[in-house]
Coordinates of C-alpha atoms in Angstrom, one line a residue:
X12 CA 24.4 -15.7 3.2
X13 CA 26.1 -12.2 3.4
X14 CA 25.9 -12.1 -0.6
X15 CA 21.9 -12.5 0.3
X16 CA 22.1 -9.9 2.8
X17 CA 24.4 -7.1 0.9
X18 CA 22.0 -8.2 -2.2
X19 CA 18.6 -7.0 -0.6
X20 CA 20.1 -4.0 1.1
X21 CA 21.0 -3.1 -2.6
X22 CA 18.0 -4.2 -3.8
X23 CA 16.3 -2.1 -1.1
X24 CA 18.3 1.3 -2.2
X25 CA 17.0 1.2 -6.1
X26 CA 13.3 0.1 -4.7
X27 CA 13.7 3.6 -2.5
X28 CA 15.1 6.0 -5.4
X29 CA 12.3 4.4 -7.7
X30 CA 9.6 5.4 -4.9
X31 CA 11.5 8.8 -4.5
X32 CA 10.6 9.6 -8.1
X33 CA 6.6 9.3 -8.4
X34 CA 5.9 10.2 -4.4
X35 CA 7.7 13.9 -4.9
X36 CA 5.2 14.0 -7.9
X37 CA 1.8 12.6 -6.8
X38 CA -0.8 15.0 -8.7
X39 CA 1.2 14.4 -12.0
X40 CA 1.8 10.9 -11.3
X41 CA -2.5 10.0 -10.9
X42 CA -2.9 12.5 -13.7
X43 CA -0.8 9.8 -15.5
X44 CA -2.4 7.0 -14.1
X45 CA -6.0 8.7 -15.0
X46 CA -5.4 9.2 -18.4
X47 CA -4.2 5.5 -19.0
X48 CA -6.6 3.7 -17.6
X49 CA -9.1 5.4 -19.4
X50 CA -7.4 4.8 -22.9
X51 CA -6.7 1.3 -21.9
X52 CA -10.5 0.4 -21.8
X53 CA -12.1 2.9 -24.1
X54 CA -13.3 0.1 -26.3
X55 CA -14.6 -2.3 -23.9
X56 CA -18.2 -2.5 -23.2
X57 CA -17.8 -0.4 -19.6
X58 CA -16.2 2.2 -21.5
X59 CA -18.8 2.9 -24.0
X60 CA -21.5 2.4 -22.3
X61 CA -19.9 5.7 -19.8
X62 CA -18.6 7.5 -22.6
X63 CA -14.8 6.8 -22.1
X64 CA -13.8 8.4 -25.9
X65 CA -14.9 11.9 -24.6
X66 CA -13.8 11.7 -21.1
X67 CA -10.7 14.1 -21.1
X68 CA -10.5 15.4 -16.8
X69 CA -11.7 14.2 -13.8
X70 CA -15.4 16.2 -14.0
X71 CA -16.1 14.1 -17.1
X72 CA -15.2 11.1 -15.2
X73 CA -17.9 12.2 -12.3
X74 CA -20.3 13.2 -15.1
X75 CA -20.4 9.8 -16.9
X76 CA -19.2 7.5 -14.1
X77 CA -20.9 7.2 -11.2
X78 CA -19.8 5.9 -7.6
X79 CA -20.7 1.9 -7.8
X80 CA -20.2 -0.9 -5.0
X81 CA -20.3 -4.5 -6.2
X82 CA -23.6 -5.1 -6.4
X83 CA -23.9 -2.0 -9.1
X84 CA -21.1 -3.6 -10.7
X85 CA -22.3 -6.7 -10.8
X86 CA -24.0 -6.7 -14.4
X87 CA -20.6 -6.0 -15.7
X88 CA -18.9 -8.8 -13.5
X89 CA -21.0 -11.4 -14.2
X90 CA -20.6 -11.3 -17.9
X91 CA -17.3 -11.3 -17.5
X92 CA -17.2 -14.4 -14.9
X93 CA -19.6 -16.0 -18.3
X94 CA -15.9 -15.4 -20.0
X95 CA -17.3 -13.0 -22.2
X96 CA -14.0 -10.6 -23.3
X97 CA -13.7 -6.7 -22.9
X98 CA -16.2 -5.9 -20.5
X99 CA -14.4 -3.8 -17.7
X100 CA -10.8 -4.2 -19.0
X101 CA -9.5 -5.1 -22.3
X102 CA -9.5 -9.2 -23.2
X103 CA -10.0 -11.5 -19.9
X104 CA -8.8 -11.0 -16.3
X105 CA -6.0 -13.8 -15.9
X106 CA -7.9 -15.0 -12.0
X107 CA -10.9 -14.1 -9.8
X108 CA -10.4 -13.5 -6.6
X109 CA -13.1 -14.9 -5.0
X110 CA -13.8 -13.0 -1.4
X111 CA -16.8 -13.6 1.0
X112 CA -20.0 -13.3 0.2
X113 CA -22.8 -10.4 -0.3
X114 CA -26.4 -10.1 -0.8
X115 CA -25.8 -11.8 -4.2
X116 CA -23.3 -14.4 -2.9
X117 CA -19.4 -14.7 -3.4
X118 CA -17.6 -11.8 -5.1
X119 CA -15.6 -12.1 -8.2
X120 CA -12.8 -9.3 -8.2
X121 CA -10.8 -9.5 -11.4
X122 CA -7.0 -9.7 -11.4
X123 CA -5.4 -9.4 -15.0
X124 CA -2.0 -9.1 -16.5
X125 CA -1.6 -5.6 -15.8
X126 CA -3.0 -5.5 -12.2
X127 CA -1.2 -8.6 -10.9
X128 CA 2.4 -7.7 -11.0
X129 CA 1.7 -4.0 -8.4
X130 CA 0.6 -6.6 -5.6
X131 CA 3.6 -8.7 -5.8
X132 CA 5.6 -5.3 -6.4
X133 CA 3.8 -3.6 -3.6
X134 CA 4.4 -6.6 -0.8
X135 CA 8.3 -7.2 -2.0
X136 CA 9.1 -3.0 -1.8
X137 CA 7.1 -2.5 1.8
X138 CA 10.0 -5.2 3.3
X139 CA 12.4 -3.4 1.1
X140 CA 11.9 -0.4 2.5
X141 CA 12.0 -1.5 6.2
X142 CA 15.7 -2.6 5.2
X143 CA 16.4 0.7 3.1
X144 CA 15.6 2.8 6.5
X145 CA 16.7 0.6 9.8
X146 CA 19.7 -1.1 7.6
X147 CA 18.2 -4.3 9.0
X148 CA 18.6 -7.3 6.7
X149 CA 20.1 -10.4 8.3
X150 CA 16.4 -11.8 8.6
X151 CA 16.9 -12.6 4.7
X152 CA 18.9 -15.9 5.8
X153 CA 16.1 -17.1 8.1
X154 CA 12.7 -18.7 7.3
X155 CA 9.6 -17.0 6.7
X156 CA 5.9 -17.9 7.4
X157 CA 2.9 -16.0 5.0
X158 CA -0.3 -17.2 7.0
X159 CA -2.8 -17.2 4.0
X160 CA -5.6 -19.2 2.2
X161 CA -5.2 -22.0 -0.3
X162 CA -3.2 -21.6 -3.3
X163 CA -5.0 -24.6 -5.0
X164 CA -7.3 -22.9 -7.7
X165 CA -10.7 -23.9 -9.3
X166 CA -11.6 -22.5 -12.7
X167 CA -14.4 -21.1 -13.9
X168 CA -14.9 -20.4 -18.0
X169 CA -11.0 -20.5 -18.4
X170 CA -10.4 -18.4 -15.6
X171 CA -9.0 -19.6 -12.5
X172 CA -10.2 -18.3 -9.3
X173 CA -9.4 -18.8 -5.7
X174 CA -8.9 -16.7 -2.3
X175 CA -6.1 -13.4 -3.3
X176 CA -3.3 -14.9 -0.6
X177 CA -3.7 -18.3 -2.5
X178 CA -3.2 -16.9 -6.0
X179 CA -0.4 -14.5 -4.6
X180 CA 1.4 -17.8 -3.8
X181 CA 2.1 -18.7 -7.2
X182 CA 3.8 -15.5 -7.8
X183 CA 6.4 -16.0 -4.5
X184 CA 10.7 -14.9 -5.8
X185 CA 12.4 -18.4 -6.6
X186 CA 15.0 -16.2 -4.2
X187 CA 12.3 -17.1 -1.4
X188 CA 11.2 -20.4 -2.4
X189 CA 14.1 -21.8 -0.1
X190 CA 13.6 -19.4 2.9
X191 CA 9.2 -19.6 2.7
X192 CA 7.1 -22.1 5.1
X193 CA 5.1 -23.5 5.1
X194 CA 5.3 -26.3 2.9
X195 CA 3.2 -26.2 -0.1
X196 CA 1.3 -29.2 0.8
X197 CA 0.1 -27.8 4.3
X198 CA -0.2 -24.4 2.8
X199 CA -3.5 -26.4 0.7
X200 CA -4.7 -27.5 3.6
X201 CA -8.4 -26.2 4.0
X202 CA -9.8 -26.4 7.3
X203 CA -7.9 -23.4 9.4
X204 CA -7.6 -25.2 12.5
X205 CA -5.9 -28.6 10.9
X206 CA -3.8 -25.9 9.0
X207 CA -2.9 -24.0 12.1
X208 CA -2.0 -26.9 14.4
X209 CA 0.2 -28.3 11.0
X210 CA 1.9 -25.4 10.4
X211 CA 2.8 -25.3 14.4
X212 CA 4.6 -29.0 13.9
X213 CA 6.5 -28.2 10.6
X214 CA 7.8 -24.2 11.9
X215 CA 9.1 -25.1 15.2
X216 CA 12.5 -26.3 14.8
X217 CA 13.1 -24.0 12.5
X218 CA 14.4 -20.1 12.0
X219 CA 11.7 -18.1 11.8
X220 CA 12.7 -14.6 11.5
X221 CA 9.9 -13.0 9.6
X222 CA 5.9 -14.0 10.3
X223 CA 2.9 -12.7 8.2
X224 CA -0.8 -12.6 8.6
X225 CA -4.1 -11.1 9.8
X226 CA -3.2 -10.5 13.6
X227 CA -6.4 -12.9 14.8
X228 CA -5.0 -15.5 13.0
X229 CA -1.0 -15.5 13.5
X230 CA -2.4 -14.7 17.5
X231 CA -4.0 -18.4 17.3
X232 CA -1.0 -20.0 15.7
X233 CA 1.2 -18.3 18.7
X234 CA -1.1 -19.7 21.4
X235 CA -0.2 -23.6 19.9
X236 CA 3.4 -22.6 19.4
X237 CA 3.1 -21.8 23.3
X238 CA 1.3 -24.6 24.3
X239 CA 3.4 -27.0 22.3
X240 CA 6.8 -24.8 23.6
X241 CA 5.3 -24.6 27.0
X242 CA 7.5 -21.1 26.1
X243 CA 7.9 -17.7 24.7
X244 CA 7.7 -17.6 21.2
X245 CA 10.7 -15.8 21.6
X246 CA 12.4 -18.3 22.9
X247 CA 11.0 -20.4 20.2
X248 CA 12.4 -18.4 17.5
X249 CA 15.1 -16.7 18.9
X250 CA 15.7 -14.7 15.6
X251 CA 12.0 -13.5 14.9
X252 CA 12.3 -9.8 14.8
X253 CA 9.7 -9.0 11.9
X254 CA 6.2 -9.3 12.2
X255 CA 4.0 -8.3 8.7
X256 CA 0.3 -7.7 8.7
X257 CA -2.5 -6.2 7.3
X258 CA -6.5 -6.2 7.3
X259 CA -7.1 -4.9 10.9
X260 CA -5.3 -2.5 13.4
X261 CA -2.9 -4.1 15.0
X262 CA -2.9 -1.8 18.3
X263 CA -5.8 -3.8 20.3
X264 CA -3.7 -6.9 19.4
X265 CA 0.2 -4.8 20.7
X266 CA 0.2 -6.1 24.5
X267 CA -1.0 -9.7 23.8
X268 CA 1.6 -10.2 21.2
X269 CA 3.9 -8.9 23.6
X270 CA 3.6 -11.3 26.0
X271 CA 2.9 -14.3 23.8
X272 CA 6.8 -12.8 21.9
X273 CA 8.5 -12.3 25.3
X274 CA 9.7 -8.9 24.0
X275 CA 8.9 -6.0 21.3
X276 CA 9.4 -7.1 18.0
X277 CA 9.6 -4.7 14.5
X278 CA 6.3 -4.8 12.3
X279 CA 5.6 -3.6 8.9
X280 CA 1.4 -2.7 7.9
X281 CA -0.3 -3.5 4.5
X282 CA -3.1 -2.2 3.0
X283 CA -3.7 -5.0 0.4
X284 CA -7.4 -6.3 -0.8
X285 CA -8.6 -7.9 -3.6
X286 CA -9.2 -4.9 -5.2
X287 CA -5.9 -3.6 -5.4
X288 CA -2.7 -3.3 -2.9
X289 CA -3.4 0.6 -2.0
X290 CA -0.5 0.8 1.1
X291 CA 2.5 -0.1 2.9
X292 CA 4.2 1.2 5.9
X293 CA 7.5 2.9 4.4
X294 CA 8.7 4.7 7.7
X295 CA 9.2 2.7 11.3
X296 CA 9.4 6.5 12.1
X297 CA 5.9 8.0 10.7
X298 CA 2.6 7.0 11.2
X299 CA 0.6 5.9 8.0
X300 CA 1.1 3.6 5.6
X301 CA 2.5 5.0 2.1
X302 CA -0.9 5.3 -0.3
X303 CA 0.7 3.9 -3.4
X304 CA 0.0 6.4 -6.3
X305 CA 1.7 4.7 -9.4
X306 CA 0.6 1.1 -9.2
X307 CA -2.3 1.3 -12.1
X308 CA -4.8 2.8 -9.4
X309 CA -6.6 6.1 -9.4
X310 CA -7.7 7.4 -6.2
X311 CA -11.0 9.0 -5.6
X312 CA -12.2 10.2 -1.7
X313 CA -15.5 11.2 -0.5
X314 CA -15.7 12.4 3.1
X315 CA -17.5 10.1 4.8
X316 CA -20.1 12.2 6.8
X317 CA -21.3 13.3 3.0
X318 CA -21.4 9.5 1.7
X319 CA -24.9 9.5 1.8
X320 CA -26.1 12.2 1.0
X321 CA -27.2 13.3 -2.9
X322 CA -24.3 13.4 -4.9
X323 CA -21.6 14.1 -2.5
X324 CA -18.1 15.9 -3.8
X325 CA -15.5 13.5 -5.3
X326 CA -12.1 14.4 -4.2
X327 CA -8.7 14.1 -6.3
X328 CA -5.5 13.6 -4.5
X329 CA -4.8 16.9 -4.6
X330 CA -7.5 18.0 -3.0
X331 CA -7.8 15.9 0.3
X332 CA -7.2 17.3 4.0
X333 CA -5.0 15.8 6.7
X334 CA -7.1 14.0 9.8
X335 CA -10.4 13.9 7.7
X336 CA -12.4 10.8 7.1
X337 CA -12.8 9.5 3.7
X338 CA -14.5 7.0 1.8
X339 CA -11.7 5.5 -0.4
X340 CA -13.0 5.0 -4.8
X341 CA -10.9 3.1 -6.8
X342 CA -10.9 2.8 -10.5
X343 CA -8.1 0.3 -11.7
X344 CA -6.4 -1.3 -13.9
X345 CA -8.0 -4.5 -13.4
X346 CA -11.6 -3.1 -14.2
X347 CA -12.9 -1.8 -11.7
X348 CA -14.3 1.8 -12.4
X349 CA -15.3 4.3 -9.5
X350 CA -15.3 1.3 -6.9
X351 CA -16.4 1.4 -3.0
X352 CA -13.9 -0.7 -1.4
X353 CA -15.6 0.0 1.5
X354 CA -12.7 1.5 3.7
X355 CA -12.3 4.3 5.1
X356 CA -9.4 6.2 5.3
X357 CA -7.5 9.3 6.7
X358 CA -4.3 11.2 5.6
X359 CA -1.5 11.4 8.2
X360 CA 0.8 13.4 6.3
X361 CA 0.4 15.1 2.5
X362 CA 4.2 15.0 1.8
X363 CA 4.3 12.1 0.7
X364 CA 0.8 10.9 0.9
X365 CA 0.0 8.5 4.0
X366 CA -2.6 7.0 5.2
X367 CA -3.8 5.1 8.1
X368 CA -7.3 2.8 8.0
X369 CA -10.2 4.3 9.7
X370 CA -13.2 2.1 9.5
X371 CA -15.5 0.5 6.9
X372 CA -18.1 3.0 5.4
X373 CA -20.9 0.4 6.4
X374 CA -19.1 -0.6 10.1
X375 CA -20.0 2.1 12.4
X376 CA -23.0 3.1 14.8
X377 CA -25.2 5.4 14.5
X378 CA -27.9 4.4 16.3
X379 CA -28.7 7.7 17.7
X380 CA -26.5 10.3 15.5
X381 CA -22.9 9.4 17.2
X382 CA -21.4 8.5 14.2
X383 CA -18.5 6.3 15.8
X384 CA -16.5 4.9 13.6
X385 CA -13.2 1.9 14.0
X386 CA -10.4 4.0 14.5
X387 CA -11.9 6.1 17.5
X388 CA -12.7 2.6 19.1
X389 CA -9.5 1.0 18.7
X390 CA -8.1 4.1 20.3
X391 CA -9.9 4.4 23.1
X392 CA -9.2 0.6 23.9
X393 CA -5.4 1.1 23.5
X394 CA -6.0 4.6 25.6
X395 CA -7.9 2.7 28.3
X396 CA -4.8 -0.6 28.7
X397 CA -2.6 1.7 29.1
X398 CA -0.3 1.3 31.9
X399 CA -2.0 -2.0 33.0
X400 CA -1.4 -5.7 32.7
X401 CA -4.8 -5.8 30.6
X402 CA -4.8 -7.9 26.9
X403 CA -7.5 -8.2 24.5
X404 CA -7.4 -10.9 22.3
X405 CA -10.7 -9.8 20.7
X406 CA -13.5 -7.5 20.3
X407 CA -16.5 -5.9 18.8
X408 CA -19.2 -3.1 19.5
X409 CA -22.7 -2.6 19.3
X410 CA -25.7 -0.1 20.1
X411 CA -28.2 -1.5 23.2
X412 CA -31.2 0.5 22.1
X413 CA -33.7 -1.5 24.1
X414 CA -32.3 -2.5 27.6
X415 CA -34.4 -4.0 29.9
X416 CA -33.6 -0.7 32.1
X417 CA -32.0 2.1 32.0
X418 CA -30.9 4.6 29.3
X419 CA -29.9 2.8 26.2
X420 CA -25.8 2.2 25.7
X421 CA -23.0 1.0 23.6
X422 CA -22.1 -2.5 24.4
X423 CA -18.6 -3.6 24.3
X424 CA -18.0 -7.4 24.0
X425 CA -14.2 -8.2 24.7
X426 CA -12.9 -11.5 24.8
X427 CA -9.7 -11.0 27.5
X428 CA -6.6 -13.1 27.8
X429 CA -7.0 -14.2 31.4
X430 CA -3.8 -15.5 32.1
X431 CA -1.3 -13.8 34.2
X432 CA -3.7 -10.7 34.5
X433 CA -4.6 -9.9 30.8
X434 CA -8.0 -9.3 33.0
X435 CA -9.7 -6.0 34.2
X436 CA -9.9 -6.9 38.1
X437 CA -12.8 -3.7 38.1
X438 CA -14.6 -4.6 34.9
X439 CA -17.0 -1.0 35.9
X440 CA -14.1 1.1 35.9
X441 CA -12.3 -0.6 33.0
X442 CA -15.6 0.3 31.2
X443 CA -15.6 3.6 32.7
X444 CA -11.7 4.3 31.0
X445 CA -12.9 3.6 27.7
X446 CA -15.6 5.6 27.9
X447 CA -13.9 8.5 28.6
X448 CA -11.4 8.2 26.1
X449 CA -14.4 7.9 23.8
X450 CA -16.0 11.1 24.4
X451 CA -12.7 12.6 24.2
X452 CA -12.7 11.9 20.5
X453 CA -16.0 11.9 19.3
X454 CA -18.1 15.3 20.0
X455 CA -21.4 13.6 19.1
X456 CA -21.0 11.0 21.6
X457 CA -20.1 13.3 24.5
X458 CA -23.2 15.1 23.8
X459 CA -25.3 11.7 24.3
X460 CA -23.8 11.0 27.4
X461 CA -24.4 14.9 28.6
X462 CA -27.6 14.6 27.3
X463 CA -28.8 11.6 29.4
X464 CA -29.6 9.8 25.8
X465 CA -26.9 7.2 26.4
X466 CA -25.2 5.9 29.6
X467 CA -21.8 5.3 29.8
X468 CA -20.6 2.0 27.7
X469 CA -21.1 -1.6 29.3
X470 CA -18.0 -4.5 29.0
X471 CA -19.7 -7.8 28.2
X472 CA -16.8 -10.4 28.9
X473 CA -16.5 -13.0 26.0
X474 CA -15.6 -16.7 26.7
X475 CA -12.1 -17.8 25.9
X476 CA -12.5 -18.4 22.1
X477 CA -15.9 -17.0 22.1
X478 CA -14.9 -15.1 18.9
X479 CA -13.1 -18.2 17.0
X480 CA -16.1 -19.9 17.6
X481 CA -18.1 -17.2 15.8
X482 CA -16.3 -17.1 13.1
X483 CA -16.3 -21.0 12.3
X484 CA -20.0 -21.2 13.0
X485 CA -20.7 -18.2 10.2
X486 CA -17.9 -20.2 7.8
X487 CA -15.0 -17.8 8.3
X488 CA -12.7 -19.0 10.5
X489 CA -8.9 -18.2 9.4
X490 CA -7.3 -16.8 6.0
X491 CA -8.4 -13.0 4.9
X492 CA -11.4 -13.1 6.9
X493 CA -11.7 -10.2 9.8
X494 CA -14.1 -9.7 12.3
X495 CA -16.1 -6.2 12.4
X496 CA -15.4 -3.8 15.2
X497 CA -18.5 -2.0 14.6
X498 CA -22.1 -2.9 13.7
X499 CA -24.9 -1.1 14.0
X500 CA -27.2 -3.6 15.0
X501 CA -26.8 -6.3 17.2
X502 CA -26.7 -9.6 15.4
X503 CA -22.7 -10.4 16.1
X504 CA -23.7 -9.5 19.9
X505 CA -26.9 -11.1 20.3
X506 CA -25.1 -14.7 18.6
X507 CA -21.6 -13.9 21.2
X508 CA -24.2 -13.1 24.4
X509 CA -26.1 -16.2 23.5
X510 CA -23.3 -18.5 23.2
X511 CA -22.1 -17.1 27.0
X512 CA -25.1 -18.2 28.7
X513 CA -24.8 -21.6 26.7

């Protein structure tokens, strides 16, 4: 076992010195990256129908490409998913991930040979640098829980597709075959809830040191490790120390994992999508995740008060401005040209290049010019718990625009852990916290409330599992899937107000 340890702090020291090497270089580096991508597809069908054999800088590429989500893509895609060969990217993708559904249905995000290997790279060098900078390692000998979809994979025209986490599965080190849970066999197991409650039976005798998931998701499977325990999960696994995630801010989530751990434990943040793996915390010391600039992706940003307006200025990497929101374009090896992921982002440092998630370009309100977007929301909760006994174990937010009295009003539903006072005991003044911390950050919302346009924010209080219940009634209980923080209408609250008089 100390072979395995002195192995990945070695291991860890290369992974650093590699990273070193293209982050003290990132212009050059995308420049790199740039060029490639477009000489690796200039002959399939995408790249002559936009002119890739004269594209030579970045203003041909916003001359002949132009800014596409899915559904603008999806010509391209579906001939592709027909298993028709260089459309987007040279021959055939190797999978499809296949991710929730749109206006046209599911979504088929090609993965090929070239794109596949920086998603394993990226998730293997974000632990690797945790150990490079806190020297901490021994975990390595203990067991370690991914919390993901299915690995077990249809196939479509010669292709096979499933959920990202279930193909990623077939690509974990034989180094961690020994030390992963769970087993393959529950790991296939499709219903969430059957999953959840068998992964609780088959993890709790053992060492878990490291756990990894979507913090909704591993918060359920610490609630029947509890139960089960009638314990800390501390206690349970008394060398847990690590805690891995991605998808969602974890800060509204901090205090109940606290308490449902027994004590502060180490975590790590991804960025990773379908689309590409674009992040990773490298610092327990910065804030931001590391955007990854040499991993067959080139970054475009748009600021995201100009998104929709007539063709708004495409930013290089070069270019972009600490503390500014941005609308996050991709073009990758994988095929996907001048793509809206649909994140938004904002740079927390410029040496090197991090990033912390801001929002979704289409999650905000607006409803009467405030132009709130995730991040201020999830700050203002964290802002408002502060120095209280309060836990959240869920939430969303959404505009009241007709109340049956009064000024109209953001409505905050917030599903509390009411044991051992996770529970505002002055809901009013709760509300009144988080209001204040929201004007505090967001100019055009403090005007509203000056104004007399909006009143200050009302708490609606969720039922215990009131979001869970959601999510399985829509078809999207557990794996990748994430709740919205923001909408900008009211059909998450109307469904979640409904259910609570039911």
């Amino acid at each position: 076992m100390r072979i395995k340890v002195l192995a990945a702090k070695l291991l860890a020291r290369k992974a650093h010195k590699d990273t070193q090497k293209w982050a003290s270089k990132p212009v050059e580096i995308q420049q790199k990256v740039f060029k490639s991508l477009i000489k690796q597809a200039s002959g399939t069908l995408f790249g002559n129908d936009h002119h890739f054999n004269v594209i030579k800088t970045h203003d041909d590429f916003v001359k002949y490409v132009p800014v596409r989500d899915y559904e603008a893509l999806k010509s391209y895609v579906d001939l592709v998913v027909e298993g028709k060969e260089n459309i987007l990217w040279k021959g055939k993708p190797v999978y499809f991930a296949k991710t929730s559904g749109t206006t046209s249905g599911a979504k088929y995000i090609p993965l090929t040979k070239e794109s596949i290997p920086f998603h394993i790279q990226a998730a293997r060098n974000a632990i690797l640098s945790y150990i490079h900078e806190t020297g901490k390692a021994d975990f390595v000998k203990g067991k370690m829980i991914f919390l993901q979809g299915s690995p077990i994979l249809e196939e479509k025209n010669g292709i096979k597709l499933g959920r990202l986490s279930g193909i990623v599965a077939h690509y974990v080190p034989k180094y961690l075959l020994k030390n992963r849970m769970p087993s393959w066999e529950t790991n296939c197991i499709e219903d969430w809830e059957t999953k959840v409650n068998a992964i609780v039976e088959e993890t709790f005798h053992e060492n878990m040191t490291v756990i990894s998931g979507i913090p909704a998701w591993v918060q359920m499977y610490f609630e029947k490790l509890q139960q089960k325990g009638n314990k800390k999960v501390g206690e349970i696994f008394k060398n847990f120390n690590l805690f891995i995630y991605g998808g969602v801010n974890f800060e509204p989530y901090r205090a109940k994992f606290e308490n449902l751990i027994g004590r502060k434990v180490d975590s790590i943040e991804l960025f990773p999508a379908s689309e590409g793996f674009f992040a990773y915390q490298d610092s327990q010391k910065e804030i931001g995740m590391l955007l990854l600039l040499n991993s067959g992706i080139f970054y475009e940003f748009i600021k995201a008060d100009d998104f929709f307006t007539e063709n708004p200025k495409r930013h290089t990497i070069g270019e972009v401005e600490l503390g500014v929101n941005y609308a996050l374009i991709i073009s990758t090896n994988a095929g996907l040209w001048a793509y809206n992921i649909g994140d938004t982002v904002q740079f927390t440092s410029l040496k090197p290049y991090r990033v912390i998630v801001s929002g979704r370009i289409k999650h905000f309100i607006s409803a009467f010019g405030e132009h709130v977007i995730g991040k201020e929301v999830e700050c203002a909760l964290k802002e408002a718990m502060e120095g209280s006994t309060i836990r959240v174990n869920e939430f969303t937010v959404a505009p009241q625009i007709s109340p049956k009295e009064g000024l109209p009003f953001h409505e905050w539903l917030i599903e509390f852990d009411s044991e051992a006072s996770g529970e505002p005991n002055d809901m009013d003044a709760f509300a009144l916290k988080i209001d204040i911390a929201m004007r505090k950050q967001n100019v055009y919302y403090d005007d509203l409330i000056k104004g007399n346009v909006l009143r200050t924010l009302v708490v609606t209080k969720v039922n215990k599992n009131g979001f869970q219940d959601y999510m399985k009634s829509i078809g999207k209980l557990g794996g990748q899937n994430k709740l919205p923080r923001l909408s900008n209408d009211r059909k998450i609250a109307d469904v979640l107000n409904q259910n609570k008089k039911t």
